[in-house]
PDB file of C-alpha atoms in Angstrom:
ATOM      1  CA  MET T  21     -35.899 -17.450  -3.087  1.00 48.00           C
ATOM      2  CA  PRO T  22     -33.177 -17.307  -0.387  1.00 51.00           C
ATOM      3  CA  THR T  23     -33.913 -15.375   2.746  1.00 53.00           C
ATOM      4  CA  GLN T  24     -31.775 -12.404   3.743  1.00 55.00           C
ATOM      5  CA  THR T  25     -30.127 -14.543   6.428  1.00 62.00           C
ATOM      6  CA  THR T  26     -29.261 -17.284   3.926  1.00 61.00           C
ATOM      7  CA  GLN T  27     -27.872 -14.684   1.521  1.00 58.00           C
ATOM      8  CA  SER T  28     -25.760 -13.093   4.296  1.00 62.00           C
ATOM      9  CA  VAL T  29     -24.325 -16.482   5.292  1.00 61.00           C
ATOM     10  CA  LYS T  30     -23.455 -17.204   1.663  1.00 57.00           C
ATOM     11  CA  GLU T  31     -21.755 -13.800   1.242  1.00 60.00           C
ATOM     12  CA  THR T  32     -19.850 -14.286   4.513  1.00 72.00           C
ATOM     13  CA  SER T  33     -18.672 -17.699   3.312  1.00 72.00           C
ATOM     14  CA  ILE T  34     -17.447 -16.244   0.002  1.00 68.00           C
ATOM     15  CA  THR T  35     -15.662 -13.378   1.793  1.00 80.00           C
ATOM     16  CA  LYS T  36     -13.975 -15.803   4.224  1.00 84.00           C
ATOM     17  CA  SER T  37     -12.851 -17.966   1.307  1.00 86.00           C
ATOM     18  CA  ARG T  38     -11.353 -14.952  -0.467  1.00 85.00           C
ATOM     19  CA  LEU T  39      -9.596 -13.786   2.684  1.00 89.00           C
ATOM     20  CA  ASP T  40      -8.192 -17.273   3.288  1.00 91.00           C
ATOM     21  CA  SER T  41      -6.902 -17.285  -0.281  1.00 89.00           C
ATOM     22  CA  VAL T  42      -5.176 -13.921   0.207  1.00 89.00           C
ATOM     23  CA  ARG T  43      -3.696 -15.084   3.524  1.00 92.00           C
ATOM     24  CA  SER T  44      -2.311 -18.183   1.819  1.00 93.00           C
ATOM     25  CA  GLU T  45      -0.810 -16.103  -1.015  1.00 92.00           C
ATOM     26  CA  LEU T  46       0.835 -13.684   1.426  1.00 95.00           C
ATOM     27  CA  LEU T  47       2.351 -16.480   3.499  1.00 95.00           C
ATOM     28  CA  SER T  48       3.612 -18.367   0.448  1.00 94.00           C
ATOM     29  CA  GLU T  49       5.191 -15.247  -1.033  1.00 94.00           C
ATOM     30  CA  TYR T  50       6.750 -14.111   2.245  1.00 96.00           C
ATOM     31  CA  LYS T  51       8.364 -17.518   2.845  1.00 95.00           C
ATOM     32  CA  LYS T  52      10.275 -17.446  -0.445  1.00 93.00           C
ATOM     33  CA  GLN T  53      14.013 -17.753   0.062  1.00 90.00           C
ATOM     34  CA  HIS T  54      15.045 -14.300  -1.133  1.00 90.00           C
ATOM     35  CA  ARG T  55      15.076 -11.334   1.247  1.00 90.00           C
ATOM     36  CA  TYR T  56      13.568  -8.644  -0.936  1.00 95.00           C
ATOM     37  CA  PRO T  57      11.628  -6.312   1.352  1.00 96.00           C
ATOM     38  CA  TRP T  58       7.927  -5.766   1.171  1.00 97.00           C
ATOM     39  CA  ILE T  59       6.640  -2.227   0.855  1.00 97.00           C
ATOM     40  CA  VAL T  60       3.021  -1.851   1.920  1.00 97.00           C
ATOM     41  CA  ALA T  61       1.364   1.299   0.564  1.00 95.00           C
ATOM     42  CA  TYR T  62      -0.735   2.500   3.493  1.00 96.00           C
ATOM     43  CA  SER T  63      -3.197   5.403   3.220  1.00 92.00           C
ATOM     44  CA  GLY T  64      -5.343   4.618   6.250  1.00 91.00           C
ATOM     45  CA  GLY T  65      -8.308   3.811   4.004  1.00 90.00           C
ATOM     46  CA  LYS T  66     -10.198   0.523   4.173  1.00 91.00           C
ATOM     47  CA  ASP T  67      -8.302  -1.270   1.373  1.00 92.00           C
ATOM     48  CA  SER T  68      -4.808  -0.524   2.646  1.00 94.00           C
ATOM     49  CA  THR T  69      -5.877  -1.115   6.258  1.00 94.00           C
ATOM     50  CA  LEU T  70      -7.237  -4.576   5.428  1.00 93.00           C
ATOM     51  CA  LEU T  71      -4.067  -5.439   3.536  1.00 95.00           C
ATOM     52  CA  LEU T  72      -1.887  -4.288   6.423  1.00 96.00           C
ATOM     53  CA  GLN T  73      -4.035  -6.243   8.898  1.00 96.00           C
ATOM     54  CA  LEU T  74      -3.523  -9.426   6.866  1.00 96.00           C
ATOM     55  CA  VAL T  75       0.246  -8.805   6.673  1.00 97.00           C
ATOM     56  CA  PHE T  76       0.404  -8.322  10.449  1.00 97.00           C
ATOM     57  CA  GLU T  77      -1.635 -11.475  11.089  1.00 95.00           C
ATOM     58  CA  MET T  78       0.740 -13.433   8.864  1.00 96.00           C
ATOM     59  CA  LEU T  79       3.855 -12.071  10.594  1.00 97.00           C
ATOM     60  CA  LEU T  80       2.426 -12.817  14.041  1.00 96.00           C
ATOM     61  CA  HIS T  81       1.799 -16.453  13.071  1.00 95.00           C
ATOM     62  CA  LEU T  82       5.429 -16.902  12.048  1.00 96.00           C
ATOM     63  CA  SER T  83       8.220 -17.682  14.472  1.00 96.00           C
ATOM     64  CA  PRO T  84      10.816 -14.907  14.952  1.00 95.00           C
ATOM     65  CA  GLU T  85      13.300 -16.967  12.890  1.00 95.00           C
ATOM     66  CA  GLU T  86      10.882 -17.077   9.962  1.00 95.00           C
ATOM     67  CA  ARG T  87      10.449 -13.292   9.878  1.00 96.00           C
ATOM     68  CA  ARG T  88      13.455 -12.804   7.612  1.00 93.00           C
ATOM     69  CA  ARG T  89      12.096 -10.122   5.291  1.00 95.00           C
ATOM     70  CA  SER T  90      11.527  -6.554   6.356  1.00 97.00           C
ATOM     71  CA  VAL T  91       8.149  -4.943   5.784  1.00 98.00           C
ATOM     72  CA  HIS T  92       8.016  -1.203   5.147  1.00 98.00           C
ATOM     73  CA  VAL T  93       4.705   0.533   5.829  1.00 98.00           C
ATOM     74  CA  VAL T  94       4.824   3.662   3.697  1.00 97.00           C
ATOM     75  CA  SER T  95       2.324   6.515   3.816  1.00 96.00           C
ATOM     76  CA  ASN T  96       2.282   9.896   2.157  1.00 96.00           C
ATOM     77  CA  ASP T  97       1.715  13.410   3.459  1.00 95.00           C
ATOM     78  CA  THR T  98       0.974  15.788   0.571  1.00 92.00           C
ATOM     79  CA  LEU T  99       1.302  18.737   3.010  1.00 92.00           C
ATOM     80  CA  VAL T 100      -2.186  19.969   2.048  1.00 91.00           C
ATOM     81  CA  GLU T 101      -4.413  17.412   3.780  1.00 91.00           C
ATOM     82  CA  SER T 102      -6.850  18.560   6.437  1.00 93.00           C
ATOM     83  CA  PRO T 103      -5.323  18.593   9.933  1.00 94.00           C
ATOM     84  CA  LEU T 104      -7.749  15.855  11.049  1.00 94.00           C
ATOM     85  CA  VAL T 105      -6.795  13.532   8.177  1.00 92.00           C
ATOM     86  CA  ILE T 106      -3.061  13.997   8.516  1.00 93.00           C
ATOM     87  CA  GLY T 107      -3.287  13.808  12.326  1.00 95.00           C
ATOM     88  CA  HIS T 108      -5.047  10.450  11.995  1.00 94.00           C
ATOM     89  CA  LEU T 109      -2.388   9.215   9.560  1.00 94.00           C
ATOM     90  CA  HIS T 110       0.499  10.218  11.856  1.00 95.00           C
ATOM     91  CA  GLU T 111      -1.232   8.642  14.860  1.00 96.00           C
ATOM     92  CA  SER T 112      -1.828   5.427  12.873  1.00 96.00           C
ATOM     93  CA  ILE T 113       1.833   5.262  11.852  1.00 97.00           C
ATOM     94  CA  ARG T 114       2.940   5.828  15.473  1.00 97.00           C
ATOM     95  CA  SER T 115       0.639   2.993  16.602  1.00 97.00           C
ATOM     96  CA  ILE T 116       1.930   0.682  13.860  1.00 97.00           C
ATOM     97  CA  ARG T 117       5.536   1.450  14.813  1.00 97.00           C
ATOM     98  CA  SER T 118       4.888   0.972  18.527  1.00 98.00           C
ATOM     99  CA  PHE T 119       3.025  -2.323  18.063  1.00 97.00           C
ATOM    100  CA  SER T 120       5.685  -3.648  15.688  1.00 97.00           C
ATOM    101  CA  ASP T 121       8.493  -2.792  18.103  1.00 97.00           C
ATOM    102  CA  ASP T 122       6.673  -4.377  21.052  1.00 97.00           C
ATOM    103  CA  ALA T 123       5.889  -7.549  19.048  1.00 96.00           C
ATOM    104  CA  GLY T 124       9.412  -7.829  17.614  1.00 96.00           C
ATOM    105  CA  LEU T 125       8.183  -7.604  14.031  1.00 97.00           C
ATOM    106  CA  PRO T 126      10.550  -6.584  11.210  1.00 97.00           C
ATOM    107  CA  VAL T 127       8.343  -3.606  10.324  1.00 98.00           C
ATOM    108  CA  ARG T 128       9.581  -0.117   9.477  1.00 97.00           C
ATOM    109  CA  THR T 129       7.379   2.886   8.932  1.00 97.00           C
ATOM    110  CA  ALA T 130       7.830   5.969   6.783  1.00 97.00           C
ATOM    111  CA  ILE T 131       5.809   8.970   5.723  1.00 97.00           C
ATOM    112  CA  THR T 132       6.948  10.420   2.417  1.00 96.00           C
ATOM    113  CA  LYS T 133       6.516  14.094   1.543  1.00 96.00           C
ATOM    114  CA  PRO T 134       6.986  16.003  -1.700  1.00 94.00           C
ATOM    115  CA  ASP T 135      10.223  17.898  -2.236  1.00 91.00           C
ATOM    116  CA  ILE T 136       9.769  21.614  -1.575  1.00 90.00           C
ATOM    117  CA  ASP T 137       9.833  22.433  -5.301  1.00 90.00           C
ATOM    118  CA  GLN T 138       6.970  19.979  -5.928  1.00 89.00           C
ATOM    119  CA  THR T 139       4.619  21.200  -3.206  1.00 90.00           C
ATOM    120  CA  PHE T 140       1.143  22.542  -3.864  1.00 88.00           C
ATOM    121  CA  TRP T 141       1.869  26.170  -2.963  1.00 87.00           C
ATOM    122  CA  VAL T 142       5.129  26.371  -4.903  1.00 90.00           C
ATOM    123  CA  ASN T 143       3.297  25.144  -7.994  1.00 86.00           C
ATOM    124  CA  VAL T 144       0.121  27.216  -7.580  1.00 88.00           C
ATOM    125  CA  ILE T 145       1.596  30.503  -6.315  1.00 91.00           C
ATOM    126  CA  GLY T 146       5.187  30.180  -7.515  1.00 91.00           C
ATOM    127  CA  ARG T 147       4.627  28.631 -10.949  1.00 89.00           C
ATOM    128  CA  GLY T 148       1.080  29.775 -11.627  1.00 88.00           C
ATOM    129  CA  TYR T 149      -0.449  26.301 -12.012  1.00 88.00           C
ATOM    130  CA  VAL T 150      -4.220  26.216 -11.828  1.00 87.00           C
ATOM    131  CA  PRO T 151      -5.435  24.257  -8.797  1.00 85.00           C
ATOM    132  CA  PRO T 152      -5.946  20.578  -9.575  1.00 82.00           C
ATOM    133  CA  SER T 153      -9.278  19.471 -10.974  1.00 83.00           C
ATOM    134  CA  ARG T 154     -10.807  16.231 -12.150  1.00 80.00           C
ATOM    135  CA  ASN T 155      -9.357  16.827 -15.647  1.00 80.00           C
ATOM    136  CA  PHE T 156      -5.994  18.264 -14.567  1.00 77.00           C
ATOM    137  CA  ARG T 157      -4.602  16.345 -11.599  1.00 79.00           C
ATOM    138  CA  TRP T 158      -0.964  17.395 -11.640  1.00 81.00           C
ATOM    139  CA  CYS T 159      -0.786  17.136  -7.844  1.00 82.00           C
ATOM    140  CA  THR T 160      -1.113  13.341  -7.583  1.00 85.00           C
ATOM    141  CA  ASP T 161       2.123  12.652  -9.478  1.00 87.00           C
ATOM    142  CA  ARG T 162       4.185  15.404  -7.872  1.00 88.00           C
ATOM    143  CA  MET T 163       2.957  15.218  -4.304  1.00 90.00           C
ATOM    144  CA  LYS T 164       2.101  11.531  -3.815  1.00 90.00           C
ATOM    145  CA  ILE T 165       3.527   9.222  -6.442  1.00 91.00           C
ATOM    146  CA  LEU T 166       6.978  10.798  -6.900  1.00 93.00           C
ATOM    147  CA  PRO T 167       7.928  10.891  -3.176  1.00 95.00           C
ATOM    148  CA  THR T 168       6.748   7.309  -2.672  1.00 94.00           C
ATOM    149  CA  ASN T 169       8.508   6.140  -5.836  1.00 95.00           C
ATOM    150  CA  ASN T 170      11.728   7.702  -4.520  1.00 95.00           C
ATOM    151  CA  TYR T 171      11.348   5.637  -1.340  1.00 96.00           C
ATOM    152  CA  ILE T 172      10.782   2.463  -3.371  1.00 95.00           C
ATOM    153  CA  ILE T 173      13.759   3.194  -5.649  1.00 95.00           C
ATOM    154  CA  SER T 174      15.964   3.692  -2.587  1.00 95.00           C
ATOM    155  CA  SER T 175      14.840   0.320  -1.223  1.00 95.00           C
ATOM    156  CA  VAL T 176      15.433  -1.383  -4.583  1.00 95.00           C
ATOM    157  CA  ASN T 177      18.918   0.139  -4.792  1.00 95.00           C
ATOM    158  CA  LYS T 178      19.709  -1.149  -1.302  1.00 95.00           C
ATOM    159  CA  ASN T 179      18.271  -4.659  -1.744  1.00 95.00           C
ATOM    160  CA  GLY T 180      18.319  -5.392  -5.492  1.00 96.00           C
ATOM    161  CA  LYS T 181      14.539  -5.701  -5.660  1.00 95.00           C
ATOM    162  CA  ALA T 182      11.426  -4.891  -3.646  1.00 95.00           C
ATOM    163  CA  VAL T 183       7.857  -6.157  -3.582  1.00 95.00           C
ATOM    164  CA  LEU T 184       5.176  -3.465  -3.458  1.00 95.00           C
ATOM    165  CA  LEU T 185       1.844  -4.475  -1.899  1.00 94.00           C
ATOM    166  CA  ILE T 186      -1.198  -2.348  -2.675  1.00 91.00           C
ATOM    167  CA  GLY T 187      -4.715  -3.017  -1.406  1.00 87.00           C
ATOM    168  CA  ALA T 188      -7.242  -2.445  -4.165  1.00 79.00           C
ATOM    169  CA  ARG T 189     -10.721  -3.703  -4.976  1.00 74.00           C
ATOM    170  CA  LYS T 190     -11.797  -4.551  -8.492  1.00 65.00           C
ATOM    171  CA  SER T 191     -15.323  -3.671  -7.428  1.00 57.00           C
ATOM    172  CA  GLU T 192     -14.368  -0.083  -6.541  1.00 58.00           C
ATOM    173  CA  SER T 193     -14.961   1.109 -10.096  1.00 53.00           C
ATOM    174  CA  VAL T 194     -14.914  -0.081 -13.698  1.00 60.00           C
ATOM    175  CA  THR T 195     -11.736   1.946 -14.294  1.00 61.00           C
ATOM    176  CA  ARG T 196      -9.980   0.345 -11.298  1.00 53.00           C
ATOM    177  CA  ARG T 197     -11.033  -3.144 -12.406  1.00 55.00           C
ATOM    178  CA  ARG T 198      -9.715  -2.596 -15.937  1.00 63.00           C
ATOM    179  CA  SER T 199      -6.446  -1.192 -14.631  1.00 57.00           C
ATOM    180  CA  LEU T 200      -5.924  -4.144 -12.278  1.00 54.00           C
ATOM    181  CA  GLU T 201      -6.735  -6.669 -14.990  1.00 58.00           C
ATOM    182  CA  LYS T 202      -4.465  -4.921 -17.493  1.00 63.00           C
ATOM    183  CA  HIS T 203      -1.445  -4.736 -15.212  1.00 59.00           C
ATOM    184  CA  HIS T 204      -1.879  -7.853 -13.094  1.00 60.00           C
ATOM    185  CA  GLY T 205      -4.261 -10.350 -14.656  1.00 59.00           C
ATOM    186  CA  ASN T 206      -4.243 -13.464 -12.483  1.00 60.00           C
ATOM    187  CA  LYS T 207      -0.529 -13.395 -11.712  1.00 70.00           C
ATOM    188  CA  ARG T 208       0.608 -13.326  -8.112  1.00 70.00           C
ATOM    189  CA  LEU T 209       3.248 -10.701  -8.833  1.00 82.00           C
ATOM    190  CA  SER T 210       3.705  -8.451 -11.816  1.00 83.00           C
ATOM    191  CA  LYS T 211       6.395  -5.975 -12.758  1.00 88.00           C
ATOM    192  CA  HIS T 212       5.708  -2.404 -11.797  1.00 87.00           C
ATOM    193  CA  PRO T 213       4.956  -0.436 -14.997  1.00 85.00           C
ATOM    194  CA  THR T 214       7.568   2.261 -14.271  1.00 89.00           C
ATOM    195  CA  LEU T 215       9.820   1.136 -11.412  1.00 92.00           C
ATOM    196  CA  LYS T 216      12.599  -1.269 -12.349  1.00 93.00           C
ATOM    197  CA  ASN T 217      13.024  -4.316 -10.087  1.00 94.00           C
ATOM    198  CA  CYS T 218       9.784  -3.673  -8.240  1.00 94.00           C
TER     199      CYS T 218
END
């Protein structure tokens, strides 16, 4: 039976191999000849932070001439997050912007927000919606997905296409794994289910 140390070394080796594979995929995709921008969905959580870290590492290893494609780091403010959470997100975005500018990276940052008529209070007080629950999550579409989709659509309209990068773990849940396998399989890129040319 392997010792804990042996098991840890084995797990570290597997993790390094997976990370190296992702790094290779990112570099290969970024170096393609087209100039379609990348849009990195960034929440500040561990999955999106790891993805963004890998994108930054890749950009820093390229010469300035090779950094031909812009990378948009896009976050979302639902306008109902706790002040600590949203303060952390805004500070993270400021740090990302500052580092990118100092390093000469082709990175842009944005924080999307819902239109006033899609905000939580307009829907709950103004329209009489019941507050969101596990079985009725109207807020996710209106306050998160729609504003970010509008940003992506704008980028697609400007550039013809865009590549959306989302950090997600199959091991997070059975539902997440099934969703990833259904939409992506083993393909490097797959068409977005609702956004044309993404």
